[in-house]
Amino acid sequence: MREFLYEYYSPVTKCFLILAFIVGILVYKKYKKTQVKYFIWFLGWIVFLEIIGSYPIYMKNSGLSHLIEGTLIEQNYWWYTISWASVATIFYSWFLSQKYDSNTLKTIIKFCIYGYVLAMLVTAIIDYKLFFEIRPTYITVLNVAIIILSTVFYLYNLLNSEKLLNAFKSLYFYVAIILLVWWLITTPLNFFEVYNSDSDWDFVAIKWTIKLIANIFMYLGFAFALIFCKPENE
């Protein structure tokens, strides 16, 4: 199992991600007049960041790892903190907020996004090296707090509107549920990232197994939602 995860964790994750993006491209015409098109674009962004984020593996397989050994970019924590954790938090919270009927809820999410960006900028000014190490705990907490808040606001808005009956045909509904489940499952793993090393393969195997299952669930869920759901008037 350890050998399988070591060899195929990244390729399998990328396969399901690319599958979701390809489905998005195939159904793009259906959603091109709605804001769901931005969701499909974002899937393309994730494909890009996953390809770039695997640079330590590329360097190692090419025998060039010595070029980044001992540098700030030896590990790819910085890339995923900025391009995944931060961008995903901002995008998904904005995306779901587009379906809020309440301007108050939209304003709260907007200020949460501004506050998050400010926290990132302050961190960069005070100690930029934190971005090149294991993701700071407070960044992880902010990520999951904003995502959970935006999904809860969406579900609350849904329960208090006439759209509830058509919720199962809405892509936003599936995105909200999938994100909520994915973030709740994977976030606890980030608090134990210090054990993610060759000296503790038991933790590494558990982490990769959980994240692989969570990633397959998320990207298959997105693919299903893109195919099954219908465009909404916006």
Coordinates of N, CA and C in Angstrom, one line a residue:
M1 N 0.8 -1.2 0.0 CA 0.0 0.0 0.0 C 0.9 1.3 0.0
R2 N 1.9 1.2 0.8 CA 2.8 2.4 0.9 C 3.5 2.7 -0.5
E3 N 3.9 1.6 -1.2 CA 4.5 1.8 -2.5 C 3.5 2.3 -3.5
F4 N 2.3 1.8 -3.4 CA 1.2 2.3 -4.3 C 1.0 3.8 -4.1
L5 N 0.8 4.2 -2.9 CA 0.6 5.6 -2.6 C 1.7 6.5 -3.0
Y6 N 2.9 6.0 -2.8 CA 4.1 6.8 -3.2 C 4.2 7.0 -4.7
E7 N 3.8 5.9 -5.4 CA 4.0 6.0 -6.9 C 2.8 6.6 -7.6
Y8 N 1.6 6.4 -7.0 CA 0.4 6.8 -7.8 C -0.5 7.8 -7.1
Y9 N -0.2 8.3 -5.9 CA -1.1 9.3 -5.3 C -1.3 10.5 -6.2
S10 N -0.2 11.1 -6.6 CA -0.3 12.3 -7.4 C -0.9 12.0 -8.8
P11 N -0.4 11.0 -9.5 CA -1.0 10.7 -10.8 C -2.5 10.4 -10.8
V12 N -3.0 9.7 -9.8 CA -4.4 9.3 -9.7 C -5.2 10.6 -9.4
T13 N -4.7 11.4 -8.5 CA -5.4 12.7 -8.2 C -5.5 13.5 -9.4
K14 N -4.4 13.7 -10.1 CA -4.5 14.5 -11.4 C -5.4 13.9 -12.4
C15 N -5.5 12.6 -12.5 CA -6.4 12.0 -13.5 C -7.9 12.3 -13.2
F16 N -8.3 12.3 -11.9 CA -9.7 12.6 -11.6 C -9.9 14.1 -11.7
L17 N -8.9 14.9 -11.4 CA -9.0 16.4 -11.6 C -9.2 16.7 -13.1
I18 N -8.3 16.1 -13.9 CA -8.4 16.4 -15.3 C -9.7 15.9 -15.9
L19 N -10.2 14.8 -15.4 CA -11.5 14.3 -15.8 C -12.6 15.3 -15.5
A20 N -12.6 15.9 -14.3 CA -13.6 16.9 -14.0 C -13.5 18.1 -14.9
F21 N -12.2 18.5 -15.2 CA -12.0 19.7 -16.1 C -12.5 19.4 -17.5
I22 N -12.2 18.1 -18.0 CA -12.6 17.7 -19.3 C -14.2 17.7 -19.4
V23 N -14.8 17.2 -18.4 CA -16.3 17.3 -18.3 C -16.8 18.7 -18.4
G24 N -16.1 19.6 -17.7 CA -16.4 21.0 -17.7 C -16.3 21.6 -19.1
I25 N -15.3 21.2 -19.8 CA -15.1 21.7 -21.2 C -16.2 21.2 -22.1
L26 N -16.6 19.9 -21.9 CA -17.6 19.3 -22.7 C -19.0 19.9 -22.5
V27 N -19.2 20.4 -21.3 CA -20.6 20.9 -21.0 C -20.5 22.5 -20.9
Y28 N -19.4 23.0 -21.3 CA -19.2 24.5 -21.2 C -20.3 25.3 -21.9
K29 N -20.7 24.8 -23.0 CA -21.7 25.5 -23.8 C -23.0 25.7 -23.0
K30 N -23.3 24.7 -22.2 CA -24.5 24.7 -21.4 C -24.5 25.8 -20.3
Y31 N -23.3 26.1 -19.8 CA -23.1 27.1 -18.7 C -22.5 28.4 -19.1
K32 N -22.2 28.6 -20.4 CA -21.4 29.7 -20.8 C -22.1 31.1 -20.5
K33 N -23.4 31.1 -20.3 CA -24.1 32.3 -20.0 C -24.4 32.5 -18.5
T34 N -23.8 31.6 -17.7 CA -23.9 31.7 -16.3 C -22.6 31.8 -15.6
Q35 N -22.6 32.1 -14.3 CA -21.3 32.2 -13.6 C -20.7 30.9 -13.3
V36 N -21.3 29.8 -13.7 CA -20.7 28.5 -13.5 C -19.5 28.4 -14.4
K37 N -19.5 29.2 -15.5 CA -18.3 29.1 -16.4 C -17.0 29.5 -15.6
Y38 N -17.1 30.3 -14.6 CA -16.0 30.7 -13.8 C -15.5 29.5 -13.0
F39 N -16.4 28.7 -12.6 CA -16.1 27.4 -11.9 C -15.3 26.5 -12.8
I40 N -15.7 26.4 -14.0 CA -15.0 25.5 -15.0 C -13.6 26.1 -15.2
W41 N -13.5 27.4 -15.3 CA -12.2 28.1 -15.5 C -11.3 27.7 -14.3
F42 N -11.9 27.7 -13.1 CA -11.2 27.5 -11.9 C -10.6 26.0 -11.9
L43 N -11.4 25.1 -12.4 CA -10.9 23.7 -12.5 C -9.7 23.7 -13.4
G44 N -9.7 24.5 -14.4 CA -8.5 24.6 -15.3 C -7.3 25.1 -14.5
W45 N -7.6 26.1 -13.7 CA -6.5 26.7 -12.8 C -5.9 25.6 -11.9
I46 N -6.8 24.8 -11.3 CA -6.3 23.7 -10.4 C -5.4 22.7 -11.2
V47 N -5.8 22.4 -12.4 CA -5.0 21.5 -13.3 C -3.6 22.1 -13.4
F48 N -3.6 23.4 -13.7 CA -2.3 24.1 -13.9 C -1.5 24.1 -12.7
L49 N -2.1 24.4 -11.5 CA -1.3 24.5 -10.3 C -0.8 23.2 -9.8
E50 N -1.6 22.1 -10.1 CA -1.1 20.8 -9.8 C 0.1 20.3 -10.6
I51 N 0.1 20.7 -11.9 CA 1.2 20.4 -12.7 C 2.5 21.1 -12.3
I52 N 2.3 22.4 -12.0 CA 3.5 23.2 -11.5 C 3.9 22.8 -10.1
G53 N 2.9 22.5 -9.3 CA 3.2 22.1 -7.9 C 4.0 20.9 -7.7
S54 N 4.1 20.0 -8.7 CA 4.8 18.8 -8.6 C 6.3 19.0 -9.0
Y55 N 6.7 20.2 -9.0 CA 8.1 20.4 -9.5 C 9.2 19.7 -8.6
P56 N 9.0 19.5 -7.3 CA 10.0 18.7 -6.6 C 10.2 17.3 -7.1
I57 N 9.0 16.7 -7.6 CA 9.1 15.3 -8.1 C 9.8 15.4 -9.5
Y58 N 9.5 16.4 -10.3 CA 10.1 16.5 -11.6 C 11.6 16.7 -11.4
M59 N 12.0 17.5 -10.5 CA 13.5 17.8 -10.2 C 14.2 16.5 -9.8
K60 N 13.5 15.8 -8.9 CA 14.1 14.6 -8.3 C 14.3 13.5 -9.4
N61 N 13.2 13.3 -10.2 CA 13.3 12.3 -11.3 C 14.3 12.7 -12.4
S62 N 14.6 14.0 -12.5 CA 15.5 14.4 -13.5 C 16.9 14.5 -13.0
G63 N 17.1 14.2 -11.7 CA 18.4 14.3 -11.1 C 18.9 15.7 -10.9
L64 N 17.9 16.6 -10.8 CA 18.2 18.1 -10.7 C 17.8 18.6 -9.3
S65 N 17.5 17.7 -8.4 CA 17.0 18.2 -7.1 C 18.0 19.0 -6.3
H66 N 19.3 18.8 -6.7 CA 20.4 19.6 -6.0 C 20.3 21.1 -6.3
L67 N 19.6 21.4 -7.4 CA 19.4 22.9 -7.7 C 18.5 23.6 -6.7
I68 N 17.6 22.9 -6.1 CA 16.7 23.6 -5.2 C 17.0 23.1 -3.7
E69 N 17.9 22.2 -3.5 CA 18.2 21.7 -2.2 C 18.7 22.8 -1.3
G70 N 18.1 22.9 -0.2 CA 18.6 23.9 0.8 C 18.0 25.3 0.5
T71 N 17.2 25.5 -0.5 CA 16.6 26.8 -0.9 C 15.2 26.9 -0.3
L72 N 14.6 28.0 -0.4 CA 13.3 28.3 0.2 C 12.2 27.5 -0.6
I73 N 12.5 27.1 -1.9 CA 11.5 26.4 -2.7 C 11.8 24.9 -2.8
E74 N 12.6 24.4 -1.9 CA 12.9 23.0 -1.9 C 11.6 22.2 -1.7
Q75 N 10.7 22.6 -0.9 CA 9.4 22.0 -0.7 C 8.4 22.9 -1.4
N76 N 7.2 22.3 -1.7 CA 6.2 23.1 -2.5 C 5.1 23.7 -1.6
Y77 N 5.4 23.8 -0.3 CA 4.4 24.4 0.7 C 4.0 25.7 0.2
W78 N 4.9 26.6 -0.2 CA 4.6 28.0 -0.6 C 3.6 28.0 -1.7
W79 N 3.8 27.1 -2.7 CA 3.0 27.1 -3.9 C 1.6 26.8 -3.6
Y80 N 1.4 25.7 -2.8 CA 0.0 25.3 -2.4 C -0.7 26.2 -1.4
T81 N 0.1 26.9 -0.6 CA -0.5 27.8 0.4 C -1.0 29.0 -0.4
I82 N -0.3 29.5 -1.4 CA -0.7 30.7 -2.2 C -1.7 30.3 -3.3
S83 N -1.4 29.3 -4.1 CA -2.2 29.1 -5.3 C -3.3 28.2 -5.1
W84 N -3.3 27.3 -4.0 CA -4.5 26.5 -3.8 C -5.3 27.0 -2.5
A85 N -4.6 26.9 -1.4 CA -5.4 27.2 -0.1 C -6.0 28.6 -0.2
S86 N -5.2 29.6 -0.6 CA -5.6 31.0 -0.6 C -6.6 31.3 -1.8
V87 N -6.2 30.9 -3.0 CA -7.0 31.2 -4.1 C -8.3 30.4 -4.1
A88 N -8.3 29.2 -3.6 CA -9.5 28.4 -3.5 C -10.4 29.0 -2.5
T89 N -9.9 29.4 -1.4 CA -10.7 30.0 -0.3 C -11.4 31.2 -0.8
I90 N -10.7 32.1 -1.5 CA -11.3 33.3 -2.1 C -12.3 33.0 -3.2
F91 N -11.9 32.1 -4.1 CA -12.8 31.8 -5.2 C -14.1 31.2 -4.7
Y92 N -14.0 30.1 -4.0 CA -15.2 29.3 -3.6 C -16.1 30.2 -2.7
S93 N -15.6 31.0 -1.8 CA -16.5 31.8 -1.0 C -17.2 32.9 -1.8
W94 N -16.4 33.4 -2.8 CA -17.1 34.4 -3.8 C -18.1 33.7 -4.6
F95 N -17.8 32.5 -5.1 CA -18.7 31.8 -6.0 C -20.0 31.5 -5.3
L96 N -19.9 30.9 -4.1 CA -21.2 30.6 -3.4 C -22.0 31.8 -3.0
S97 N -21.3 32.9 -2.7 CA -22.0 34.2 -2.3 C -22.8 34.8 -3.4
Q98 N -22.5 34.4 -4.7 CA -23.3 34.9 -5.8 C -24.8 34.4 -5.7
K99 N -25.1 33.4 -5.0 CA -26.4 32.8 -4.8 C -27.1 33.3 -3.6
Y100 N -26.5 34.2 -2.8 CA -27.1 34.7 -1.6 C -28.2 35.7 -2.0
D101 N -29.3 35.7 -1.4 CA -30.3 36.7 -1.6 C -30.1 37.9 -0.7
S102 N -29.4 37.6 0.4 CA -29.2 38.6 1.4 C -27.9 39.4 1.2
N103 N -28.1 40.7 1.1 CA -26.9 41.6 0.9 C -26.0 41.6 2.1
T104 N -26.6 41.4 3.3 CA -25.9 41.3 4.5 C -24.9 40.1 4.5
L105 N -25.4 39.0 4.1 CA -24.5 37.8 4.0 C -23.4 38.0 3.0
K106 N -23.7 38.6 1.9 CA -22.7 38.9 0.8 C -21.6 39.9 1.4
T107 N -22.1 40.8 2.2 CA -21.1 41.8 2.8 C -20.2 41.1 3.8
I108 N -20.8 40.2 4.6 CA -20.0 39.5 5.6 C -18.9 38.7 4.9
I109 N -19.3 38.0 3.8 CA -18.3 37.2 3.1 C -17.2 38.0 2.4
K110 N -17.7 39.2 1.9 CA -16.8 40.1 1.3 C -15.7 40.6 2.3
F111 N -16.1 41.0 3.5 CA -15.2 41.4 4.5 C -14.3 40.3 5.0
C112 N -14.8 39.1 5.0 CA -14.0 37.9 5.3 C -12.9 37.7 4.3
I113 N -13.2 37.9 3.0 CA -12.2 37.8 2.0 C -11.2 38.9 2.1
Y114 N -11.6 40.1 2.4 CA -10.7 41.3 2.5 C -9.8 41.0 3.7
G115 N -10.4 40.5 4.8 CA -9.6 40.2 6.0 C -8.6 39.2 5.8
Y116 N -8.9 38.1 5.0 CA -8.0 37.1 4.7 C -6.8 37.6 3.9
V117 N -7.1 38.3 2.8 CA -6.1 38.9 2.0 C -5.1 39.8 2.8
L118 N -5.7 40.6 3.7 CA -4.9 41.4 4.6 C -4.0 40.6 5.5
A119 N -4.5 39.5 6.0 CA -3.7 38.6 6.9 C -2.6 38.0 6.1
M120 N -2.8 37.7 4.9 CA -1.7 37.1 4.0 C -0.7 38.2 3.8
L121 N -1.1 39.4 3.5 CA -0.1 40.5 3.2 C 0.7 40.8 4.4
V122 N 0.0 40.9 5.6 CA 0.7 41.2 6.8 C 1.8 40.1 7.1
T123 N 1.4 38.8 6.9 CA 2.3 37.7 7.1 C 3.5 37.8 6.2
A124 N 3.3 38.2 4.9 CA 4.3 38.4 3.9 C 5.3 39.5 4.4
I125 N 4.8 40.5 5.0 CA 5.6 41.7 5.4 C 6.4 41.3 6.6
I126 N 5.7 40.7 7.6 CA 6.4 40.4 8.9 C 7.4 39.3 8.7
D127 N 7.0 38.2 8.1 CA 7.9 37.0 8.0 C 7.5 36.2 6.7
Y128 N 8.0 36.6 5.6 CA 7.6 35.9 4.3 C 8.1 34.5 4.3
K129 N 9.1 34.1 5.1 CA 9.6 32.7 5.1 C 8.5 31.7 5.6
L130 N 7.5 32.2 6.2 CA 6.4 31.3 6.7 C 5.7 30.6 5.5
F131 N 5.7 31.3 4.4 CA 5.0 30.8 3.2 C 5.8 29.6 2.6
F132 N 7.1 29.5 3.0 CA 8.0 28.4 2.4 C 8.1 27.3 3.4
E133 N 7.4 27.3 4.5 CA 7.5 26.3 5.5 C 6.1 25.6 5.6
I134 N 5.9 24.7 6.5 CA 4.6 24.1 6.7 C 3.5 25.2 6.9
R135 N 2.4 25.0 6.3 CA 1.4 26.1 6.3 C 1.1 26.5 7.8
P136 N 1.2 27.8 8.1 CA 0.9 28.3 9.4 C -0.5 27.9 9.9
T137 N -0.7 27.5 11.1 CA -2.0 27.0 11.6 C -3.1 28.0 11.4
Y138 N -2.8 29.3 11.7 CA -3.8 30.3 11.6 C -4.3 30.5 10.2
I139 N -3.4 30.2 9.2 CA -3.9 30.3 7.8 C -4.8 29.2 7.5
T140 N -4.5 28.0 8.0 CA -5.4 26.8 7.8 C -6.8 27.1 8.5
V141 N -6.7 27.7 9.7 CA -8.0 28.0 10.4 C -8.8 29.0 9.6
L142 N -8.2 30.0 9.1 CA -8.9 31.0 8.3 C -9.5 30.4 7.0
N143 N -8.7 29.5 6.4 CA -9.2 28.8 5.2 C -10.5 28.1 5.5
V144 N -10.4 27.2 6.4 CA -11.6 26.4 6.7 C -12.8 27.2 7.3
A145 N -12.5 28.2 8.1 CA -13.5 29.1 8.7 C -14.3 29.8 7.6
I146 N -13.6 30.3 6.6 CA -14.3 31.1 5.5 C -15.1 30.1 4.7
I147 N -14.5 29.0 4.3 CA -15.2 28.0 3.5 C -16.5 27.5 4.2
I148 N -16.3 27.1 5.5 CA -17.5 26.7 6.2 C -18.6 27.8 6.3
L149 N -18.1 29.0 6.6 CA -19.1 30.1 6.7 C -19.8 30.3 5.4
S150 N -19.1 30.3 4.3 CA -19.7 30.6 3.0 C -20.7 29.5 2.6
T151 N -20.4 28.2 3.0 CA -21.3 27.1 2.7 C -22.5 27.1 3.6
V152 N -22.3 27.4 4.8 CA -23.4 27.5 5.8 C -24.3 28.6 5.4
F153 N -23.8 29.8 5.0 CA -24.6 30.9 4.5 C -25.4 30.5 3.3
Y154 N -24.8 29.7 2.4 CA -25.5 29.3 1.2 C -26.7 28.4 1.5
L155 N -26.4 27.4 2.4 CA -27.4 26.5 2.8 C -28.5 27.2 3.6
Y156 N -28.2 28.1 4.4 CA -29.2 28.9 5.2 C -30.0 29.7 4.2
N157 N -29.4 30.3 3.2 CA -30.1 31.1 2.2 C -31.1 30.2 1.5
L158 N -30.6 29.0 1.2 CA -31.4 28.0 0.4 C -32.6 27.6 1.2
L159 N -32.5 27.3 2.5 CA -33.6 26.9 3.3 C -34.6 28.0 3.5
N160 N -34.2 29.2 3.3 CA -35.1 30.3 3.5 C -35.6 30.9 2.2
S161 N -35.6 30.1 1.2 CA -36.0 30.6 -0.1 C -36.9 29.6 -0.8
E162 N -37.5 30.0 -1.9 CA -38.3 29.1 -2.7 C -37.5 28.1 -3.6
K163 N -36.2 28.3 -3.5 CA -35.3 27.5 -4.4 C -35.0 26.1 -3.9
L164 N -35.4 25.8 -2.6 CA -35.1 24.6 -2.0 C -35.6 23.4 -2.8
L165 N -36.8 23.5 -3.4 CA -37.3 22.4 -4.2 C -36.5 22.0 -5.4
N166 N -35.7 23.0 -5.9 CA -34.9 22.8 -7.1 C -33.4 22.6 -6.7
A167 N -33.1 22.5 -5.4 CA -31.7 22.5 -5.0 C -30.9 21.3 -5.6
F168 N -31.6 20.2 -5.8 CA -30.9 19.0 -6.3 C -30.5 19.1 -7.8
K169 N -31.0 20.2 -8.4 CA -30.6 20.4 -9.8 C -29.6 21.6 -9.9
S170 N -29.2 22.1 -8.8 CA -28.3 23.3 -8.8 C -26.9 22.9 -8.6
L171 N -26.0 23.3 -9.4 CA -24.6 23.0 -9.2 C -24.0 23.6 -8.0
Y172 N -24.5 24.7 -7.6 CA -24.0 25.4 -6.4 C -24.3 24.5 -5.1
F173 N -25.4 23.8 -5.1 CA -25.7 23.0 -4.0 C -24.7 21.9 -3.8
Y174 N -24.4 21.2 -4.9 CA -23.4 20.1 -4.9 C -22.0 20.7 -4.5
V175 N -21.6 21.8 -5.1 CA -20.3 22.4 -4.8 C -20.2 22.7 -3.3
A176 N -21.3 23.3 -2.7 CA -21.3 23.6 -1.3 C -21.1 22.4 -0.4
I177 N -21.9 21.3 -0.7 CA -21.8 20.1 0.1 C -20.5 19.4 -0.1
I178 N -20.0 19.3 -1.3 CA -18.7 18.7 -1.6 C -17.6 19.4 -0.9
L179 N -17.6 20.7 -1.0 CA -16.5 21.5 -0.3 C -16.6 21.4 1.2
L180 N -17.8 21.4 1.8 CA -17.9 21.3 3.2 C -17.3 20.0 3.7
V181 N -17.7 18.9 3.0 CA -17.2 17.5 3.4 C -15.7 17.5 3.2
W182 N -15.2 17.9 2.0 CA -13.8 17.8 1.7 C -12.9 18.6 2.7
W183 N -13.3 19.8 3.0 CA -12.5 20.6 3.9 C -12.6 20.1 5.4
L184 N -13.7 19.6 5.8 CA -13.8 19.0 7.1 C -12.9 17.7 7.3
I185 N -12.8 17.0 6.2 CA -12.0 15.7 6.2 C -10.5 16.0 6.2
T186 N -10.1 16.9 5.3 CA -8.7 17.1 5.1 C -8.0 18.1 6.0
T187 N -8.8 19.1 6.5 CA -8.2 20.1 7.3 C -7.5 19.6 8.6
P188 N -8.0 18.6 9.3 CA -7.3 18.1 10.5 C -5.9 17.6 10.1
L189 N -5.7 17.0 8.9 CA -4.4 16.5 8.5 C -3.3 17.6 8.5
N190 N -3.7 18.8 8.2 CA -2.8 19.9 8.1 C -2.1 20.2 9.5
F191 N -2.9 19.9 10.5 CA -2.3 20.2 11.9 C -1.3 19.3 12.3
F192 N -1.1 18.2 11.6 CA -0.1 17.1 11.9 C 0.9 17.1 10.8
E193 N 1.0 18.1 10.0 CA 1.9 18.1 8.9 C 3.4 17.9 9.3
V194 N 3.7 18.3 10.5 CA 5.1 18.2 11.0 C 5.5 16.7 11.0
Y195 N 4.6 15.7 11.0 CA 4.9 14.3 11.0 C 5.0 13.8 9.6
N196 N 4.8 14.6 8.6 CA 4.8 14.2 7.2 C 6.3 14.1 6.7
S197 N 7.0 13.0 7.1 CA 8.4 12.9 6.7 C 8.7 11.4 6.5
D198 N 9.8 11.1 6.0 CA 10.2 9.7 5.7 C 10.4 8.9 7.0
S199 N 10.5 9.6 8.1 CA 10.7 9.0 9.4 C 9.4 8.5 10.0
D200 N 8.3 8.9 9.4 CA 7.0 8.5 10.0 C 6.1 8.1 8.8
W201 N 6.4 6.9 8.2 CA 5.6 6.5 7.0 C 4.2 6.1 7.3
D202 N 3.9 5.7 8.6 CA 2.6 5.4 9.0 C 1.6 6.6 8.8
F203 N 2.1 7.7 9.3 CA 1.3 8.9 9.2 C 1.1 9.3 7.7
V204 N 2.3 9.3 7.0 CA 2.2 9.6 5.5 C 1.2 8.8 4.8
A205 N 1.2 7.5 5.1 CA 0.3 6.5 4.4 C -1.1 6.9 4.7
I206 N -1.4 7.1 6.0 CA -2.8 7.5 6.4 C -3.2 8.8 5.7
K207 N -2.3 9.8 5.8 CA -2.6 11.1 5.2 C -2.9 11.0 3.7
W208 N -2.1 10.3 3.0 CA -2.2 10.2 1.5 C -3.5 9.4 1.2
T209 N -3.8 8.3 2.0 CA -5.0 7.5 1.7 C -6.3 8.4 1.9
I210 N -6.3 9.1 3.0 CA -7.5 10.0 3.3 C -7.6 11.1 2.2
K211 N -6.5 11.7 1.9 CA -6.6 12.8 0.9 C -6.9 12.3 -0.5
L212 N -6.4 11.1 -0.8 CA -6.7 10.5 -2.2 C -8.2 10.2 -2.3
I213 N -8.8 9.6 -1.2 CA -10.2 9.3 -1.2 C -11.0 10.6 -1.3
A214 N -10.6 11.6 -0.5 CA -11.3 12.9 -0.5 C -11.2 13.6 -1.8
N215 N -10.1 13.5 -2.5 CA -9.9 14.1 -3.8 C -10.7 13.5 -4.9
I216 N -10.7 12.1 -4.8 CA -11.6 11.4 -5.8 C -13.0 11.7 -5.6
F217 N -13.5 11.8 -4.3 CA -14.8 12.2 -4.0 C -15.2 13.6 -4.6
M218 N -14.2 14.5 -4.3 CA -14.5 15.9 -4.7 C -14.6 16.0 -6.3
Y219 N -13.6 15.5 -7.0 CA -13.5 15.7 -8.4 C -14.6 14.9 -9.2
L220 N -14.9 13.7 -8.7 CA -16.0 13.0 -9.3 C -17.3 13.6 -9.0
G221 N -17.4 14.2 -7.8 CA -18.6 15.0 -7.5 C -18.8 16.2 -8.4
F222 N -17.7 16.9 -8.6 CA -17.8 18.0 -9.5 C -18.2 17.6 -10.9
A223 N -17.6 16.5 -11.4 CA -17.9 16.0 -12.7 C -19.4 15.6 -12.8
F224 N -19.9 14.9 -11.8 CA -21.3 14.5 -11.8 C -22.2 15.7 -11.8
A225 N -21.9 16.7 -11.0 CA -22.7 17.9 -10.9 C -22.8 18.7 -12.2
L226 N -21.6 18.8 -12.8 CA -21.6 19.5 -14.1 C -22.5 18.8 -15.2
I227 N -22.5 17.5 -15.1 CA -23.3 16.8 -16.1 C -24.8 16.8 -15.7
F228 N -25.1 16.6 -14.5 CA -26.5 16.4 -14.0 C -27.2 17.7 -13.9
C229 N -26.6 18.7 -13.4 CA -27.3 20.0 -13.1 C -27.7 20.8 -14.3
K230 N -28.6 21.7 -14.1 CA -29.1 22.5 -15.2 C -28.7 24.0 -14.9
P231 N -28.5 24.7 -16.0 CA -28.1 26.1 -15.8 C -29.2 26.9 -15.1
E232 N -28.8 27.9 -14.3 CA -29.8 28.7 -13.6 C -29.8 30.1 -14.1
N233 N -31.0 30.7 -14.1 CA -31.1 32.1 -14.5 C -30.3 33.0 -13.5
E234 N -29.4 33.8 -13.9 CA -28.6 34.6 -13.0 C -28.6 36.1 -13.5

